[in-house]
Amino acid sequence: MKYELDPMDARILAVLQEDARLSMRELGRRVGLSAPAVTERVRRLEEARVLLGYHALVSPAALGRGIQAFIGVQESGQRDPQLVQWAKTRDGVLEVHSVTGENSCMIKVALRDISELKAVLSELIELGFTCSTSMVLETLLSGKVLELEGVREGEQGRLRRVVGS
C-alpha cells in the first residue's frame, strides 16, 4: 500500500514520537486539527504501516534484568528462521537484527545475571551457532526520535514522502 506523507502527517508523527499517550483531542490541538480529523489521519498512518505501534519503555534493570548484551551470531545465513524462532520463545531476547560485517545477526538481550547469559550462549552453541558477546557497560543514548522534515520550528520546508510499494 502506497501512502504519501504530507507536512501534517509529519507533525503528527513528531508529536507522537515525543508522547504517544496523548488523547486524540490533545494531539489534534497540538497539530491544529479536530479530534476526528487527527484520528482519521492516525488510522491511515497505522494502516499504511508508517505508525507501527505504541508501547511503554520499561527499564530492564528495574525488572531485575541488569545484564544487557549484544550477541553476534556468525554465518547464520539460511538458518535465520531457526534463530528467529528460538529468539521468539527465549525470555530476555529483545531484538534480532540481520546485519552486515563480521556477524550475520545481532541479538540484544536483557538478562538477570551472568549465569543466564551463559545459558543463552550455551543454547545458541547447542543449536550450532558461533557467537561473540559484547556486554553493555552503560547506555549513553536511548529512545532518540526520528527527526522529520518540515516540522522544526520556523522551517518552511515541504515534506513529500511515498511510503510502501
Short mmCIF file of N, CA and C in Angstrom, two decimals:
data_model
loop_
_atom_site.label_atom_id
_atom_site.label_comp_id
_atom_site.label_asym_id
_atom_site.label_seq_id
_atom_site.Cartn_x
_atom_site.Cartn_y
_atom_site.Cartn_z
N MET A 1 0.84 -1.18 0.00
CA MET A 1 0.00 0.00 0.00
C MET A 1 0.89 1.24 0.00
N LYS A 2 0.68 2.13 -0.98
CA LYS A 2 1.43 3.38 -1.03
C LYS A 2 0.72 4.42 -0.17
N TYR A 3 1.52 5.22 0.50
CA TYR A 3 0.97 6.29 1.32
C TYR A 3 1.89 7.48 1.19
N GLU A 4 1.35 8.61 0.82
CA GLU A 4 2.16 9.82 0.68
C GLU A 4 2.05 10.65 1.95
N LEU A 5 3.18 10.82 2.61
CA LEU A 5 3.22 11.64 3.82
C LEU A 5 3.20 13.11 3.44
N ASP A 6 2.38 13.88 4.11
CA ASP A 6 2.37 15.32 3.90
C ASP A 6 2.87 16.01 5.17
N PRO A 7 3.04 17.33 5.15
CA PRO A 7 3.57 18.02 6.34
C PRO A 7 2.74 17.80 7.60
N MET A 8 1.42 17.66 7.47
CA MET A 8 0.59 17.42 8.66
C MET A 8 0.87 16.04 9.24
N ASP A 9 1.03 15.03 8.37
CA ASP A 9 1.39 13.70 8.85
C ASP A 9 2.71 13.77 9.62
N ALA A 10 3.67 14.52 9.07
CA ALA A 10 4.97 14.65 9.72
C ALA A 10 4.83 15.29 11.09
N ARG A 11 3.98 16.31 11.21
CA ARG A 11 3.77 16.95 12.51
C ARG A 11 3.14 15.96 13.49
N ILE A 12 2.16 15.21 13.03
CA ILE A 12 1.51 14.21 13.89
C ILE A 12 2.53 13.19 14.37
N LEU A 13 3.36 12.68 13.46
CA LEU A 13 4.37 11.70 13.84
C LEU A 13 5.38 12.28 14.82
N ALA A 14 5.78 13.53 14.60
CA ALA A 14 6.74 14.17 15.51
C ALA A 14 6.17 14.28 16.92
N VAL A 15 4.92 14.69 17.03
CA VAL A 15 4.29 14.83 18.35
C VAL A 15 4.12 13.46 19.00
N LEU A 16 3.69 12.46 18.24
CA LEU A 16 3.50 11.12 18.81
C LEU A 16 4.82 10.49 19.26
N GLN A 17 5.91 10.79 18.55
CA GLN A 17 7.21 10.27 18.98
C GLN A 17 7.62 10.85 20.33
N GLU A 18 7.20 12.06 20.60
CA GLU A 18 7.52 12.69 21.88
C GLU A 18 6.61 12.19 23.00
N ASP A 19 5.33 11.94 22.68
CA ASP A 19 4.38 11.49 23.70
C ASP A 19 3.24 10.73 23.03
N ALA A 20 3.35 9.42 23.00
CA ALA A 20 2.34 8.58 22.35
C ALA A 20 1.10 8.37 23.22
N ARG A 21 1.10 8.90 24.43
CA ARG A 21 -0.04 8.72 25.34
C ARG A 21 -1.08 9.83 25.21
N LEU A 22 -0.86 10.77 24.32
CA LEU A 22 -1.80 11.88 24.18
C LEU A 22 -3.15 11.38 23.70
N SER A 23 -4.20 12.04 24.16
CA SER A 23 -5.53 11.75 23.63
C SER A 23 -5.59 12.32 22.21
N MET A 24 -6.52 11.83 21.42
CA MET A 24 -6.69 12.36 20.06
C MET A 24 -7.06 13.84 20.10
N ARG A 25 -7.80 14.22 21.12
CA ARG A 25 -8.18 15.63 21.27
C ARG A 25 -6.94 16.50 21.47
N GLU A 26 -6.05 16.06 22.38
CA GLU A 26 -4.83 16.84 22.66
C GLU A 26 -3.88 16.80 21.47
N LEU A 27 -3.75 15.65 20.84
CA LEU A 27 -2.90 15.55 19.64
C LEU A 27 -3.41 16.52 18.57
N GLY A 28 -4.72 16.52 18.36
CA GLY A 28 -5.31 17.43 17.39
C GLY A 28 -5.05 18.89 17.74
N ARG A 29 -5.17 19.22 19.02
CA ARG A 29 -4.91 20.59 19.46
C ARG A 29 -3.48 21.00 19.13
N ARG A 30 -2.54 20.09 19.39
CA ARG A 30 -1.12 20.41 19.18
C ARG A 30 -0.75 20.57 17.70
N VAL A 31 -1.47 19.89 16.82
CA VAL A 31 -1.14 19.99 15.39
C VAL A 31 -2.13 20.84 14.62
N GLY A 32 -3.18 21.34 15.30
CA GLY A 32 -4.13 22.22 14.65
C GLY A 32 -5.23 21.53 13.87
N LEU A 33 -5.64 20.35 14.33
CA LEU A 33 -6.75 19.61 13.70
C LEU A 33 -7.80 19.26 14.75
N SER A 34 -9.00 18.97 14.29
CA SER A 34 -10.04 18.47 15.19
C SER A 34 -9.70 17.04 15.60
N ALA A 35 -10.29 16.58 16.69
CA ALA A 35 -10.06 15.20 17.14
C ALA A 35 -10.46 14.19 16.07
N PRO A 36 -11.63 14.32 15.41
CA PRO A 36 -11.97 13.35 14.36
C PRO A 36 -10.99 13.36 13.18
N ALA A 37 -10.52 14.56 12.80
CA ALA A 37 -9.59 14.65 11.67
C ALA A 37 -8.25 14.00 12.01
N VAL A 38 -7.74 14.26 13.22
CA VAL A 38 -6.46 13.66 13.59
C VAL A 38 -6.61 12.16 13.80
N THR A 39 -7.75 11.72 14.30
CA THR A 39 -8.00 10.28 14.48
C THR A 39 -7.96 9.57 13.13
N GLU A 40 -8.56 10.16 12.12
CA GLU A 40 -8.57 9.57 10.78
C GLU A 40 -7.15 9.52 10.20
N ARG A 41 -6.39 10.57 10.39
CA ARG A 41 -5.01 10.57 9.88
C ARG A 41 -4.17 9.51 10.60
N VAL A 42 -4.31 9.39 11.90
CA VAL A 42 -3.57 8.37 12.65
C VAL A 42 -3.97 6.98 12.18
N ARG A 43 -5.26 6.76 11.95
CA ARG A 43 -5.73 5.46 11.45
C ARG A 43 -5.07 5.14 10.10
N ARG A 44 -5.00 6.14 9.21
CA ARG A 44 -4.37 5.91 7.90
C ARG A 44 -2.88 5.64 8.04
N LEU A 45 -2.21 6.33 8.95
CA LEU A 45 -0.78 6.09 9.19
C LEU A 45 -0.56 4.67 9.73
N GLU A 46 -1.47 4.20 10.57
CA GLU A 46 -1.38 2.83 11.09
C GLU A 46 -1.62 1.82 9.97
N GLU A 47 -2.64 2.03 9.16
CA GLU A 47 -2.95 1.11 8.07
C GLU A 47 -1.82 1.02 7.05
N ALA A 48 -1.15 2.15 6.80
CA ALA A 48 -0.04 2.19 5.84
C ALA A 48 1.25 1.66 6.46
N ARG A 49 1.21 1.29 7.73
CA ARG A 49 2.36 0.78 8.47
C ARG A 49 3.50 1.79 8.56
N VAL A 50 3.11 3.07 8.57
CA VAL A 50 4.06 4.14 8.87
C VAL A 50 4.18 4.24 10.38
N LEU A 51 3.05 4.17 11.05
CA LEU A 51 2.98 4.17 12.51
C LEU A 51 2.81 2.72 12.93
N LEU A 52 3.85 2.16 13.54
CA LEU A 52 3.88 0.71 13.80
C LEU A 52 3.31 0.31 15.15
N GLY A 53 3.14 1.24 16.07
CA GLY A 53 2.58 0.85 17.36
C GLY A 53 2.91 1.86 18.45
N TYR A 54 2.44 1.54 19.62
CA TYR A 54 2.61 2.38 20.81
C TYR A 54 3.04 1.44 21.93
N HIS A 55 4.03 1.83 22.70
CA HIS A 55 4.45 0.94 23.77
C HIS A 55 5.10 1.73 24.91
N ALA A 56 5.12 1.10 26.05
CA ALA A 56 5.79 1.68 27.21
C ALA A 56 7.26 1.29 27.17
N LEU A 57 8.14 2.21 27.46
CA LEU A 57 9.57 1.94 27.53
C LEU A 57 9.89 1.60 28.99
N VAL A 58 10.21 0.34 29.24
CA VAL A 58 10.41 -0.16 30.60
C VAL A 58 11.90 -0.36 30.86
N SER A 59 12.33 -0.01 32.05
CA SER A 59 13.73 -0.20 32.44
C SER A 59 14.00 -1.67 32.73
N PRO A 60 14.88 -2.32 31.95
CA PRO A 60 15.20 -3.72 32.24
C PRO A 60 15.76 -3.90 33.66
N ALA A 61 16.60 -2.97 34.10
CA ALA A 61 17.20 -3.08 35.43
C ALA A 61 16.14 -3.04 36.53
N ALA A 62 15.09 -2.24 36.33
CA ALA A 62 14.02 -2.16 37.33
C ALA A 62 13.25 -3.48 37.42
N LEU A 63 13.34 -4.29 36.39
CA LEU A 63 12.67 -5.60 36.38
C LEU A 63 13.65 -6.73 36.73
N GLY A 64 14.79 -6.35 37.28
CA GLY A 64 15.77 -7.36 37.69
C GLY A 64 16.62 -7.90 36.55
N ARG A 65 16.65 -7.20 35.44
CA ARG A 65 17.45 -7.63 34.28
C ARG A 65 18.58 -6.62 34.06
N GLY A 66 19.54 -6.66 34.97
CA GLY A 66 20.63 -5.70 34.96
C GLY A 66 21.75 -6.00 33.98
N ILE A 67 21.73 -7.17 33.37
CA ILE A 67 22.75 -7.54 32.38
C ILE A 67 22.17 -7.35 30.99
N GLN A 68 22.75 -6.43 30.23
CA GLN A 68 22.37 -6.27 28.83
C GLN A 68 23.59 -6.57 27.98
N ALA A 69 23.34 -7.23 26.86
CA ALA A 69 24.44 -7.61 25.98
C ALA A 69 23.96 -7.69 24.54
N PHE A 70 24.91 -7.62 23.65
CA PHE A 70 24.68 -7.87 22.23
C PHE A 70 25.43 -9.14 21.88
N ILE A 71 24.72 -10.08 21.30
CA ILE A 71 25.32 -11.35 20.90
C ILE A 71 25.41 -11.35 19.38
N GLY A 72 26.63 -11.45 18.89
CA GLY A 72 26.84 -11.54 17.45
C GLY A 72 26.81 -13.00 17.04
N VAL A 73 25.99 -13.31 16.04
CA VAL A 73 25.89 -14.68 15.53
C VAL A 73 26.52 -14.68 14.14
N GLN A 74 27.52 -15.52 13.97
CA GLN A 74 28.25 -15.56 12.71
C GLN A 74 27.67 -16.62 11.78
N GLU A 75 27.58 -16.25 10.53
CA GLU A 75 27.19 -17.18 9.46
C GLU A 75 25.90 -17.93 9.74
N SER A 76 24.87 -17.21 10.18
CA SER A 76 23.58 -17.88 10.38
C SER A 76 22.89 -18.11 9.04
N GLY A 77 23.04 -17.17 8.12
CA GLY A 77 22.55 -17.30 6.75
C GLY A 77 21.20 -17.96 6.59
N GLN A 78 21.21 -19.17 6.01
CA GLN A 78 19.98 -19.90 5.74
C GLN A 78 19.28 -20.33 7.03
N ARG A 79 19.96 -20.25 8.15
CA ARG A 79 19.39 -20.69 9.42
C ARG A 79 18.74 -19.54 10.20
N ASP A 80 18.63 -18.37 9.58
CA ASP A 80 17.99 -17.24 10.26
C ASP A 80 16.60 -17.59 10.80
N PRO A 81 15.75 -18.29 10.02
CA PRO A 81 14.42 -18.64 10.57
C PRO A 81 14.50 -19.46 11.86
N GLN A 82 15.47 -20.37 11.94
CA GLN A 82 15.65 -21.16 13.16
C GLN A 82 16.06 -20.25 14.32
N LEU A 83 16.95 -19.31 14.04
CA LEU A 83 17.41 -18.37 15.06
C LEU A 83 16.25 -17.49 15.55
N VAL A 84 15.46 -17.00 14.63
CA VAL A 84 14.32 -16.15 14.99
C VAL A 84 13.30 -16.94 15.80
N GLN A 85 13.04 -18.16 15.41
CA GLN A 85 12.09 -19.00 16.15
C GLN A 85 12.57 -19.22 17.58
N TRP A 86 13.85 -19.51 17.74
CA TRP A 86 14.43 -19.67 19.08
C TRP A 86 14.26 -18.36 19.87
N ALA A 87 14.57 -17.22 19.24
CA ALA A 87 14.52 -15.92 19.91
C ALA A 87 13.10 -15.57 20.37
N LYS A 88 12.10 -15.94 19.58
CA LYS A 88 10.71 -15.64 19.93
C LYS A 88 10.29 -16.34 21.22
N THR A 89 10.87 -17.49 21.48
CA THR A 89 10.47 -18.27 22.66
C THR A 89 11.41 -18.07 23.84
N ARG A 90 12.55 -17.40 23.63
CA ARG A 90 13.56 -17.26 24.69
C ARG A 90 13.33 -15.98 25.47
N ASP A 91 13.01 -16.11 26.74
CA ASP A 91 12.84 -14.96 27.62
C ASP A 91 14.13 -14.15 27.66
N GLY A 92 14.02 -12.85 27.63
CA GLY A 92 15.19 -11.98 27.74
C GLY A 92 15.71 -11.48 26.40
N VAL A 93 15.29 -12.10 25.30
CA VAL A 93 15.71 -11.61 23.98
C VAL A 93 14.82 -10.43 23.62
N LEU A 94 15.44 -9.29 23.32
CA LEU A 94 14.69 -8.08 23.00
C LEU A 94 14.59 -7.84 21.50
N GLU A 95 15.68 -8.09 20.78
CA GLU A 95 15.73 -7.77 19.35
C GLU A 95 16.64 -8.75 18.64
N VAL A 96 16.36 -8.98 17.36
CA VAL A 96 17.25 -9.75 16.48
C VAL A 96 17.34 -8.98 15.17
N HIS A 97 18.57 -8.69 14.75
CA HIS A 97 18.79 -7.93 13.52
C HIS A 97 19.69 -8.71 12.57
N SER A 98 19.34 -8.72 11.30
CA SER A 98 20.22 -9.23 10.25
C SER A 98 21.15 -8.08 9.90
N VAL A 99 22.47 -8.33 9.92
CA VAL A 99 23.44 -7.25 9.75
C VAL A 99 24.52 -7.64 8.75
N THR A 100 25.30 -6.65 8.35
CA THR A 100 26.48 -6.91 7.53
C THR A 100 27.70 -6.90 8.45
N GLY A 101 28.82 -7.37 7.93
CA GLY A 101 30.05 -7.34 8.71
C GLY A 101 30.43 -8.71 9.23
N GLU A 102 31.16 -8.71 10.32
CA GLU A 102 31.68 -9.94 10.91
C GLU A 102 30.57 -10.91 11.30
N ASN A 103 29.47 -10.38 11.78
CA ASN A 103 28.32 -11.20 12.18
C ASN A 103 27.23 -11.10 11.13
N SER A 104 26.41 -12.14 11.05
CA SER A 104 25.26 -12.08 10.14
C SER A 104 24.00 -11.66 10.89
N CYS A 105 23.98 -11.85 12.21
CA CYS A 105 22.86 -11.41 13.05
C CYS A 105 23.39 -10.85 14.35
N MET A 106 22.64 -9.89 14.90
CA MET A 106 22.93 -9.36 16.24
C MET A 106 21.67 -9.52 17.08
N ILE A 107 21.87 -10.04 18.28
CA ILE A 107 20.77 -10.27 19.21
C ILE A 107 20.99 -9.38 20.43
N LYS A 108 19.98 -8.61 20.80
CA LYS A 108 20.05 -7.79 22.01
C LYS A 108 19.29 -8.51 23.11
N VAL A 109 19.94 -8.69 24.25
CA VAL A 109 19.32 -9.39 25.37
C VAL A 109 19.37 -8.53 26.64
N ALA A 110 18.41 -8.76 27.53
CA ALA A 110 18.38 -8.17 28.87
C ALA A 110 18.14 -9.33 29.82
N LEU A 111 19.15 -9.64 30.64
CA LEU A 111 19.12 -10.85 31.45
C LEU A 111 19.36 -10.54 32.92
N ARG A 112 19.05 -11.52 33.77
CA ARG A 112 19.16 -11.33 35.22
C ARG A 112 20.60 -11.31 35.72
N ASP A 113 21.42 -12.19 35.17
CA ASP A 113 22.79 -12.30 35.65
C ASP A 113 23.66 -12.99 34.61
N ILE A 114 24.94 -13.10 34.93
CA ILE A 114 25.90 -13.71 34.01
C ILE A 114 25.57 -15.17 33.74
N SER A 115 25.06 -15.88 34.74
CA SER A 115 24.74 -17.29 34.51
C SER A 115 23.62 -17.43 33.49
N GLU A 116 22.68 -16.49 33.45
CA GLU A 116 21.63 -16.54 32.43
C GLU A 116 22.22 -16.24 31.05
N LEU A 117 23.17 -15.32 30.98
CA LEU A 117 23.84 -15.05 29.71
C LEU A 117 24.59 -16.29 29.23
N LYS A 118 25.26 -16.95 30.16
CA LYS A 118 25.97 -18.18 29.82
C LYS A 118 24.99 -19.24 29.29
N ALA A 119 23.82 -19.34 29.89
CA ALA A 119 22.81 -20.31 29.43
C ALA A 119 22.33 -19.97 28.02
N VAL A 120 22.11 -18.68 27.75
CA VAL A 120 21.69 -18.26 26.41
C VAL A 120 22.75 -18.63 25.38
N LEU A 121 24.00 -18.33 25.70
CA LEU A 121 25.10 -18.67 24.78
C LEU A 121 25.20 -20.17 24.57
N SER A 122 25.03 -20.93 25.63
CA SER A 122 25.07 -22.40 25.52
C SER A 122 23.96 -22.91 24.61
N GLU A 123 22.77 -22.34 24.73
CA GLU A 123 21.66 -22.74 23.86
C GLU A 123 21.99 -22.47 22.39
N LEU A 124 22.54 -21.30 22.13
CA LEU A 124 22.89 -20.95 20.75
C LEU A 124 23.97 -21.86 20.19
N ILE A 125 24.97 -22.16 21.01
CA ILE A 125 26.04 -23.06 20.58
C ILE A 125 25.49 -24.46 20.34
N GLU A 126 24.59 -24.90 21.22
CA GLU A 126 23.96 -26.21 21.06
C GLU A 126 23.15 -26.29 19.76
N LEU A 127 22.59 -25.15 19.33
CA LEU A 127 21.86 -25.10 18.07
C LEU A 127 22.80 -25.01 16.86
N GLY A 128 24.10 -24.92 17.14
CA GLY A 128 25.08 -24.92 16.05
C GLY A 128 25.55 -23.55 15.61
N PHE A 129 25.25 -22.52 16.38
CA PHE A 129 25.66 -21.17 16.00
C PHE A 129 26.99 -20.81 16.66
N THR A 130 27.79 -20.01 15.98
CA THR A 130 29.03 -19.47 16.52
C THR A 130 28.74 -18.04 16.96
N CYS A 131 29.10 -17.72 18.21
CA CYS A 131 28.69 -16.44 18.79
C CYS A 131 29.86 -15.66 19.37
N SER A 132 29.68 -14.35 19.41
CA SER A 132 30.56 -13.46 20.16
C SER A 132 29.65 -12.56 20.99
N THR A 133 30.16 -12.05 22.10
CA THR A 133 29.32 -11.28 23.01
C THR A 133 29.97 -9.96 23.37
N SER A 134 29.17 -8.91 23.42
CA SER A 134 29.60 -7.60 23.92
C SER A 134 28.63 -7.20 25.02
N MET A 135 29.17 -6.97 26.20
CA MET A 135 28.35 -6.56 27.35
C MET A 135 28.13 -5.04 27.30
N VAL A 136 26.94 -4.61 27.66
CA VAL A 136 26.64 -3.19 27.75
C VAL A 136 27.12 -2.71 29.11
N LEU A 137 28.04 -1.76 29.11
CA LEU A 137 28.52 -1.18 30.36
C LEU A 137 27.61 -0.03 30.79
N GLU A 138 27.20 0.77 29.81
CA GLU A 138 26.36 1.92 30.08
C GLU A 138 25.66 2.30 28.78
N THR A 139 24.39 2.64 28.86
CA THR A 139 23.66 3.12 27.69
C THR A 139 23.83 4.63 27.65
N LEU A 140 24.50 5.11 26.62
CA LEU A 140 24.80 6.53 26.51
C LEU A 140 23.69 7.32 25.81
N LEU A 141 22.92 6.66 24.96
CA LEU A 141 21.82 7.30 24.26
C LEU A 141 20.77 6.25 23.96
N SER A 142 19.55 6.56 24.27
CA SER A 142 18.45 5.62 24.02
C SER A 142 17.17 6.41 23.79
N GLY A 143 16.28 5.88 22.96
CA GLY A 143 14.97 6.48 22.78
C GLY A 143 14.97 7.74 21.93
N LYS A 144 16.02 7.95 21.15
CA LYS A 144 16.08 9.12 20.28
C LYS A 144 14.98 9.01 19.24
N VAL A 145 14.30 10.11 18.97
CA VAL A 145 13.22 10.09 17.99
C VAL A 145 13.73 10.51 16.62
N LEU A 146 13.04 10.05 15.59
CA LEU A 146 13.39 10.41 14.22
C LEU A 146 12.99 11.85 13.96
N GLU A 147 13.92 12.61 13.39
CA GLU A 147 13.60 13.98 13.02
C GLU A 147 12.88 13.96 11.68
N LEU A 148 11.82 14.71 11.58
CA LEU A 148 11.02 14.75 10.36
C LEU A 148 11.13 16.13 9.72
N GLU A 149 11.40 16.15 8.43
CA GLU A 149 11.50 17.41 7.70
C GLU A 149 10.19 18.19 7.80
N GLY A 150 10.32 19.50 7.82
CA GLY A 150 9.14 20.34 7.75
C GLY A 150 8.41 20.54 9.06
N VAL A 151 8.98 20.04 10.17
CA VAL A 151 8.27 20.20 11.44
C VAL A 151 9.09 20.96 12.48
N ARG A 152 10.35 21.26 12.18
CA ARG A 152 11.13 22.05 13.13
C ARG A 152 10.59 23.48 13.15
N GLU A 153 10.67 24.09 14.29
CA GLU A 153 10.15 25.45 14.45
C GLU A 153 10.79 26.38 13.42
N GLY A 154 9.94 27.11 12.72
CA GLY A 154 10.43 28.08 11.75
C GLY A 154 10.81 27.50 10.40
N GLU A 155 10.76 26.21 10.25
CA GLU A 155 11.15 25.61 8.98
C GLU A 155 9.99 25.64 8.00
N GLN A 156 10.26 26.07 6.80
CA GLN A 156 9.21 26.18 5.79
C GLN A 156 9.29 25.05 4.77
N GLY A 157 10.21 24.10 4.98
CA GLY A 157 10.40 23.01 4.02
C GLY A 157 9.12 22.22 3.79
N ARG A 158 9.02 21.60 2.66
CA ARG A 158 7.84 20.83 2.28
C ARG A 158 8.21 19.35 2.29
N LEU A 159 7.47 18.57 3.03
CA LEU A 159 7.73 17.14 3.11
C LEU A 159 6.83 16.41 2.12
N ARG A 160 7.42 15.58 1.32
CA ARG A 160 6.66 14.68 0.44
C ARG A 160 7.40 13.36 0.43
N ARG A 161 6.80 12.35 0.99
CA ARG A 161 7.40 11.02 1.02
C ARG A 161 6.34 10.02 0.62
N VAL A 162 6.71 9.09 -0.23
CA VAL A 162 5.80 8.00 -0.55
C VAL A 162 6.32 6.78 0.19
N VAL A 163 5.46 6.18 1.00
CA VAL A 163 5.83 5.04 1.81
C VAL A 163 5.15 3.80 1.24
N GLY A 164 5.89 2.69 1.20
CA GLY A 164 5.31 1.43 0.73
C GLY A 164 5.58 1.22 -0.74
N SER A 165 5.03 0.14 -1.25
CA SER A 165 5.26 -0.15 -2.66
C SER A 165 3.97 -0.43 -3.37
#
